[in-house]
Short mmCIF file of C-alpha atoms in Angstrom, two decimals:
data_model
loop_
_atom_site.label_atom_id
_atom_site.label_comp_id
_atom_site.label_asym_id
_atom_site.label_seq_id
_atom_site.Cartn_x
_atom_site.Cartn_y
_atom_site.Cartn_z
CA UNK A 1 -0.01 -0.18 0.09
CA UNK A 2 1.36 3.29 -1.02
CA UNK A 3 1.65 6.49 1.49
CA UNK A 4 -1.03 7.98 -0.41
CA UNK A 5 -3.43 4.92 0.84
CA UNK A 6 -2.37 5.39 4.14
CA UNK A 7 -3.37 8.77 4.75
CA UNK A 8 -6.82 7.93 2.57
CA UNK A 9 -7.55 5.28 5.92
CA UNK A 10 -6.40 7.50 8.41
CA UNK A 11 -8.98 10.13 7.20
CA UNK A 12 -11.46 8.14 6.83
CA UNK A 13 -11.34 6.28 10.26
CA UNK A 14 -11.26 10.22 11.74
CA UNK A 15 -13.96 10.73 9.89
CA UNK A 16 -15.67 7.29 10.72
CA UNK A 17 -14.75 8.42 14.62
CA UNK A 18 -16.33 11.69 14.39
CA UNK A 19 -19.69 10.56 13.15
CA UNK A 20 -19.77 8.21 15.89
CA UNK A 21 -18.54 10.45 19.19
CA UNK A 22 -21.46 10.66 20.96
CA UNK A 23 -20.16 8.35 23.65
CA UNK A 24 -21.70 7.69 27.16
CA UNK A 25 -19.73 5.78 29.90
CA UNK A 26 -18.75 4.25 33.26
CA UNK A 27 -15.59 3.44 35.25
CA UNK A 28 -16.89 0.67 37.41
CA UNK A 29 -19.81 -1.24 35.72
CA UNK A 30 -19.94 -3.61 38.87
CA UNK A 31 -20.45 -2.00 42.27
CA UNK A 32 -20.50 -3.62 45.40
CA UNK A 33 -21.01 -2.07 49.02
CA UNK A 34 -21.82 -3.24 52.59
CA UNK A 35 -25.35 -2.08 53.77
CA UNK A 36 -25.16 1.37 55.11
CA UNK A 37 -22.10 2.24 53.43
CA UNK A 38 -21.46 5.53 51.07
CA UNK A 39 -21.37 4.65 47.16
CA UNK A 40 -20.25 6.34 44.33
CA UNK A 41 -21.64 5.36 40.79
CA UNK A 42 -19.54 7.07 38.28
CA UNK A 43 -21.43 7.91 34.50
CA UNK A 44 -19.26 10.02 31.85
CA UNK A 45 -19.78 11.56 28.68
CA UNK A 46 -18.32 12.55 25.74
CA UNK A 47 -17.60 16.31 24.60
CA UNK A 48 -20.18 16.08 21.17
CA UNK A 49 -22.99 16.58 23.78
CA UNK A 50 -21.72 19.83 24.94
CA UNK A 51 -22.21 21.40 28.31
CA UNK A 52 -25.53 21.91 28.60
CA UNK A 53 -26.52 18.37 28.75
CA UNK A 54 -29.89 16.92 29.96
CA UNK A 55 -28.87 13.82 32.76
CA UNK A 56 -31.22 11.58 34.00
CA UNK A 57 -30.49 8.00 36.16
CA UNK A 58 -33.16 5.24 35.89
CA UNK A 59 -33.32 2.38 38.48
CA UNK A 60 -34.48 -0.74 37.75
CA UNK A 61 -34.83 -3.14 41.40
CA UNK A 62 -34.77 -6.94 41.32
CA UNK A 63 -38.59 -7.43 40.57
CA UNK A 64 -38.30 -4.98 37.56
CA UNK A 65 -39.99 -2.20 38.74
CA UNK A 66 -38.63 1.00 37.01
CA UNK A 67 -38.28 4.88 38.98
CA UNK A 68 -36.49 8.08 37.95
CA UNK A 69 -33.47 8.61 40.26
CA UNK A 70 -32.01 12.12 38.97
CA UNK A 71 -34.71 13.46 36.28
CA UNK A 72 -33.56 17.01 34.77
CA UNK A 73 -30.42 16.68 36.76
CA UNK A 74 -32.00 17.36 40.26
CA UNK A 75 -32.93 14.09 42.94
CA UNK A 76 -35.93 12.45 42.62
CA UNK A 77 -37.77 13.25 46.52
CA UNK A 78 -37.73 9.74 47.41
CA UNK A 79 -33.82 9.92 47.29
CA UNK A 80 -33.59 14.12 48.09
CA UNK A 81 -31.77 13.34 51.62
CA UNK A 82 -29.30 10.70 50.21
CA UNK A 83 -28.05 11.02 46.56
CA UNK A 84 -25.69 13.83 45.38
CA UNK A 85 -25.21 14.82 41.56
CA UNK A 86 -21.59 15.67 41.72
CA UNK A 87 -18.95 16.32 38.41
CA UNK A 88 -21.71 16.75 36.42
CA UNK A 89 -23.49 13.50 35.98
CA UNK A 90 -21.91 11.12 38.84
CA UNK A 91 -23.98 9.53 41.41
CA UNK A 92 -22.71 9.53 45.51
CA UNK A 93 -25.21 7.51 47.62
CA UNK A 94 -25.08 7.74 51.36
CA UNK A 95 -25.72 4.55 53.77
CA UNK A 96 -27.16 2.45 50.69
CA UNK A 97 -29.82 -0.40 51.97
CA UNK A 98 -30.38 -3.45 50.54
CA UNK A 99 -33.50 -2.30 48.49
CA UNK A 100 -30.67 0.10 46.42
CA UNK A 101 -29.29 -3.27 44.64
CA UNK A 102 -30.67 -3.19 41.07
CA UNK A 103 -29.19 -1.33 37.60
CA UNK A 104 -28.95 2.64 37.57
CA UNK A 105 -28.93 3.41 33.90
CA UNK A 106 -27.42 6.99 33.40
CA UNK A 107 -28.85 8.91 30.21
CA UNK A 108 -27.35 11.79 28.91
CA UNK A 109 -29.22 13.92 25.96
CA UNK A 110 -28.01 17.24 24.39
CA UNK A 111 -29.15 20.38 24.29
CA UNK A 112 -30.98 20.29 21.48
CA UNK A 113 -32.17 16.86 22.26
CA UNK A 114 -31.08 15.08 19.08
CA UNK A 115 -28.38 12.52 20.74
CA UNK A 116 -29.07 10.55 23.31
CA UNK A 117 -27.27 7.81 25.10
CA UNK A 118 -26.53 5.93 28.10
CA UNK A 119 -24.65 3.24 30.45
CA UNK A 120 -25.43 0.92 33.15
CA UNK A 121 -24.07 0.24 36.63
CA UNK A 122 -25.10 -2.74 38.79
CA UNK A 123 -24.95 -2.48 42.37
CA UNK A 124 -25.38 -5.27 44.49
CA UNK A 125 -25.37 -3.85 48.07
CA UNK A 126 -23.87 -7.33 49.96
CA UNK A 127 -26.73 -8.58 52.21
CA UNK A 128 -25.91 -11.72 54.30
CA UNK A 129 -28.37 -14.95 54.02
CA UNK A 130 -30.83 -15.25 56.64
CA UNK A 131 -32.72 -18.38 57.87
CA UNK A 132 -34.67 -19.52 54.75
CA UNK A 133 -38.60 -20.65 54.75
CA UNK A 134 -38.91 -23.65 53.70
CA UNK A 135 -41.96 -26.09 53.00
CA UNK A 136 -41.60 -29.55 53.20
CA UNK A 137 -45.11 -32.08 52.62
CA UNK A 138 -45.46 -33.77 55.35
CA UNK A 139 -47.01 -36.58 53.44
CA UNK A 140 -47.13 -38.10 50.49
CA UNK A 141 -49.38 -40.55 47.69
CA UNK A 142 -46.67 -43.17 46.29
CA UNK A 143 -46.19 -42.56 42.84
CA UNK A 144 -47.90 -38.33 43.08
CA UNK A 145 -45.80 -35.14 42.75
CA UNK A 146 -44.03 -33.60 45.79
CA UNK A 147 -42.39 -30.08 45.46
CA UNK A 148 -40.84 -28.87 48.39
CA UNK A 149 -40.06 -24.78 48.51
CA UNK A 150 -36.72 -22.70 49.77
CA UNK A 151 -36.74 -19.05 49.64
CA UNK A 152 -34.42 -16.17 51.37
CA UNK A 153 -35.85 -12.88 49.93
CA UNK A 154 -33.74 -10.75 51.52
CA UNK A 155 -30.04 -12.14 51.10
CA UNK A 156 -28.08 -10.40 48.10
CA UNK A 157 -26.55 -10.74 46.08
CA UNK A 158 -29.41 -13.69 44.97
CA UNK A 159 -28.23 -16.86 47.24
CA UNK A 160 -28.22 -20.56 45.76
CA UNK A 161 -29.65 -23.19 47.94
CA UNK A 162 -28.98 -26.43 48.90
CA UNK A 163 -30.93 -29.40 49.81
CA UNK A 164 -30.36 -32.27 52.38
CA UNK A 165 -31.59 -35.30 52.69
CA UNK A 166 -30.91 -36.98 56.27
CA UNK A 167 -28.12 -34.87 56.58
CA UNK A 168 -26.57 -35.73 53.32
CA UNK A 169 -26.29 -33.29 50.65
CA UNK A 170 -28.54 -33.82 47.49
CA UNK A 171 -26.58 -32.78 44.38
CA UNK A 172 -27.94 -30.45 41.73
CA UNK A 173 -27.30 -33.37 39.16
CA UNK A 174 -27.92 -36.38 41.07
CA UNK A 175 -27.39 -38.60 37.12
CA UNK A 176 -23.53 -37.47 37.49
CA UNK A 177 -22.83 -38.33 40.89
CA UNK A 178 -22.02 -42.23 42.56
CA UNK A 179 -25.19 -42.92 45.03
CA UNK A 180 -27.33 -41.21 42.91
CA UNK A 181 -27.81 -42.60 39.70
CA UNK A 182 -31.24 -43.72 40.43
CA UNK A 183 -32.70 -40.38 42.11
CA UNK A 184 -35.35 -38.91 40.15
CA UNK A 185 -35.54 -35.56 41.64
CA UNK A 186 -34.80 -32.18 40.24
CA UNK A 187 -33.15 -30.00 42.25
CA UNK A 188 -33.26 -25.95 41.08
CA UNK A 189 -30.54 -24.34 43.20
CA UNK A 190 -31.71 -20.91 42.14
CA UNK A 191 -34.97 -21.13 42.76
CA UNK A 192 -35.03 -23.30 45.65
CA UNK A 193 -37.50 -25.83 44.01
CA UNK A 194 -36.96 -29.39 45.04
CA UNK A 195 -39.03 -31.65 43.23
CA UNK A 196 -40.29 -35.39 43.07
CA UNK A 197 -42.09 -35.75 39.79
CA UNK A 198 -43.00 -39.50 41.13
CA UNK A 199 -42.45 -39.95 44.88
CA UNK A 200 -41.44 -43.65 45.94
CA UNK A 201 -41.59 -45.01 49.59
CA UNK A 202 -37.39 -44.86 49.30
CA UNK A 203 -37.65 -40.66 49.31
CA UNK A 204 -39.04 -40.49 53.22
CA UNK A 205 -36.36 -38.82 55.07
CA UNK A 206 -35.94 -35.24 57.41
CA UNK A 207 -35.54 -32.52 54.00
CA UNK A 208 -33.71 -29.08 54.69
CA UNK A 209 -32.29 -26.42 52.87
CA UNK A 210 -29.54 -24.04 53.17
CA UNK A 211 -29.09 -20.41 51.69
CA UNK A 212 -25.85 -19.68 50.22
CA UNK A 213 -24.08 -16.26 48.98
CA UNK A 214 -20.53 -14.28 49.35
CA UNK A 215 -21.46 -12.13 51.45
CA UNK A 216 -21.41 -14.19 54.83
CA UNK A 217 -22.10 -17.21 56.66
CA UNK A 218 -25.03 -19.93 55.28
CA UNK A 219 -27.80 -20.10 57.03
CA UNK A 220 -30.39 -22.94 57.07
CA UNK A 221 -34.10 -23.64 57.72
CA UNK A 222 -35.05 -26.62 60.48
CA UNK A 223 -35.41 -30.09 58.78
CA UNK A 224 -38.49 -31.60 58.29
CA UNK A 225 -40.38 -35.34 57.72
CA UNK A 226 -41.67 -36.14 54.28
CA UNK A 227 -43.09 -39.54 54.50
CA UNK A 228 -44.61 -41.61 51.13
CA UNK A 229 -47.40 -43.97 51.85
CA UNK A 230 -48.81 -46.47 49.18
CA UNK A 231 -53.01 -45.41 48.41
CA UNK A 232 -54.87 -46.72 51.05
CA UNK A 233 -57.43 -48.70 48.59
CA UNK A 234 -59.01 -51.15 51.93
CA UNK A 235 -59.76 -48.04 53.62
CA UNK A 236 -61.56 -45.85 50.59
CA UNK A 237 -63.75 -49.47 50.38
CA UNK A 238 -64.51 -49.64 54.03
CA UNK A 239 -65.64 -46.08 53.53
CA UNK A 240 -67.89 -46.39 50.56
CA UNK A 241 -69.53 -49.23 52.32
CA UNK A 242 -70.20 -47.52 55.49
CA UNK A 243 -71.90 -44.73 53.41
CA UNK A 244 -74.18 -47.41 51.71
CA UNK A 245 -75.00 -49.40 55.10
CA UNK A 246 -76.12 -45.76 56.16
CA UNK A 247 -78.16 -45.12 53.62
CA UNK A 248 -79.93 -48.18 53.39
CA UNK A 249 -80.91 -47.76 57.30
CA UNK A 250 -81.96 -44.02 56.99
CA UNK A 251 -84.48 -45.40 54.18
CA UNK A 252 -85.47 -48.27 56.31
CA UNK A 253 -86.05 -46.26 59.52
CA UNK A 254 -88.50 -44.16 57.18
CA UNK A 255 -90.17 -47.09 55.93
CA UNK A 256 -90.52 -48.35 59.62
CA UNK A 257 -91.88 -45.03 60.64
CA UNK A 258 -94.24 -44.79 58.05
CA UNK A 259 -95.98 -48.40 58.95
CA UNK A 260 -95.55 -47.77 62.71
CA UNK A 261 -97.54 -44.35 62.20
CA UNK A 262 -95.00 -42.06 63.16
CA UNK A 263 -94.78 -40.02 60.63
CA UNK A 264 -97.93 -38.11 60.25
CA UNK A 265 -100.55 -38.73 57.01
CA UNK A 266 -100.58 -36.31 54.67
CA UNK A 267 -103.98 -33.37 54.83
CA UNK A 268 -107.08 -34.25 52.12
CA UNK A 269 -106.53 -31.27 50.06
CA UNK A 270 -108.77 -28.37 49.84
CA UNK A 271 -110.30 -29.20 46.67
CA UNK A 272 -111.52 -32.75 47.78
CA UNK A 273 -112.75 -30.46 50.89
CA UNK A 274 -114.89 -27.89 48.52
CA UNK A 275 -116.19 -31.03 46.48
CA UNK A 276 -117.50 -32.78 50.18
CA UNK A 277 -120.04 -29.52 50.27
CA UNK A 278 -123.19 -29.00 48.22
CA UNK A 279 -124.78 -25.70 48.35
CA UNK A 280 -128.11 -24.69 48.74
CA UNK A 281 -129.98 -25.14 44.86
CA UNK A 282 -130.45 -21.92 43.51
CA UNK A 283 -133.07 -20.59 41.59
CA UNK A 284 -136.29 -18.47 41.56
CA UNK A 285 -139.12 -20.97 41.79
CA UNK A 286 -137.79 -23.17 44.44
CA UNK A 287 -138.56 -20.18 47.36
CA UNK A 288 -142.04 -19.09 45.73
CA UNK A 289 -143.29 -22.99 45.59
CA UNK A 290 -142.35 -23.44 49.16
CA UNK A 291 -144.63 -20.15 50.18
CA UNK A 292 -147.45 -21.08 47.68
CA UNK A 293 -147.99 -24.51 49.04
CA UNK A 294 -147.71 -22.93 53.12
CA UNK A 295 -150.08 -20.65 52.52
CA UNK A 296 -153.20 -22.61 51.06
CA UNK A 297 -153.53 -23.59 54.43
CA UNK A 298 -154.48 -20.03 55.21
CA UNK A 299 -158.08 -19.69 55.45
#
């Protein structure tokens, strides 16, 4: 390549860089801090935006809810007493809490609103595990599905979960571990769910769960027993027969009471009573005839 070609290449590269010169960056994209300590979140932008920029910081928590932390360059009301903007676009938190864990987006808009750039900073407030909430069914029918739950909502970063059966750690992938290759359970170490698609009697045991992260020591819930039993068909048949016997006794009792006259007889209908009553004959001739006959005795 000639010298002239190299010069043209440099010119085109410079032009390309100039076209895409609007940039927003952070010096630290992942920030970890202990609870109740001060934290800085950095955001810088290229000179192409100019000095009169529009600054906004948005926050999305672990549940997906999003709010403005800074709008039009000023902290919003919920953050005004513990947040400062410095250096034009950086944030400084005083005494962060576990609720501040999430993703922060710094958004820069040029004065003429023709250019917008943004960068993200993930803040993790370190909170050790707490005793998790565990749910273990006490009784399960053989062949049915059994699900055990383990939840620790306060730990940050999000914990992973370990399940123990009779004080023995259950591996996440039992098919890859000797001694567990015949196990049929499914363990999700992220959600804390331990599932038995078709529980067997060999699954009867004491179970407990452990919450683990790198912010502090692991915590576990108390052990709870799950017992797997066969379906009691004999008990079901006996129950049905008892129910049928009770129905038969009720029918016999009603029949016997009617036969002995213990139950009141039905009253005659009002229509029959009306039919048995005969009204006096009506008409103009009846009374006159009687009167004529009686008057013949008068002299």
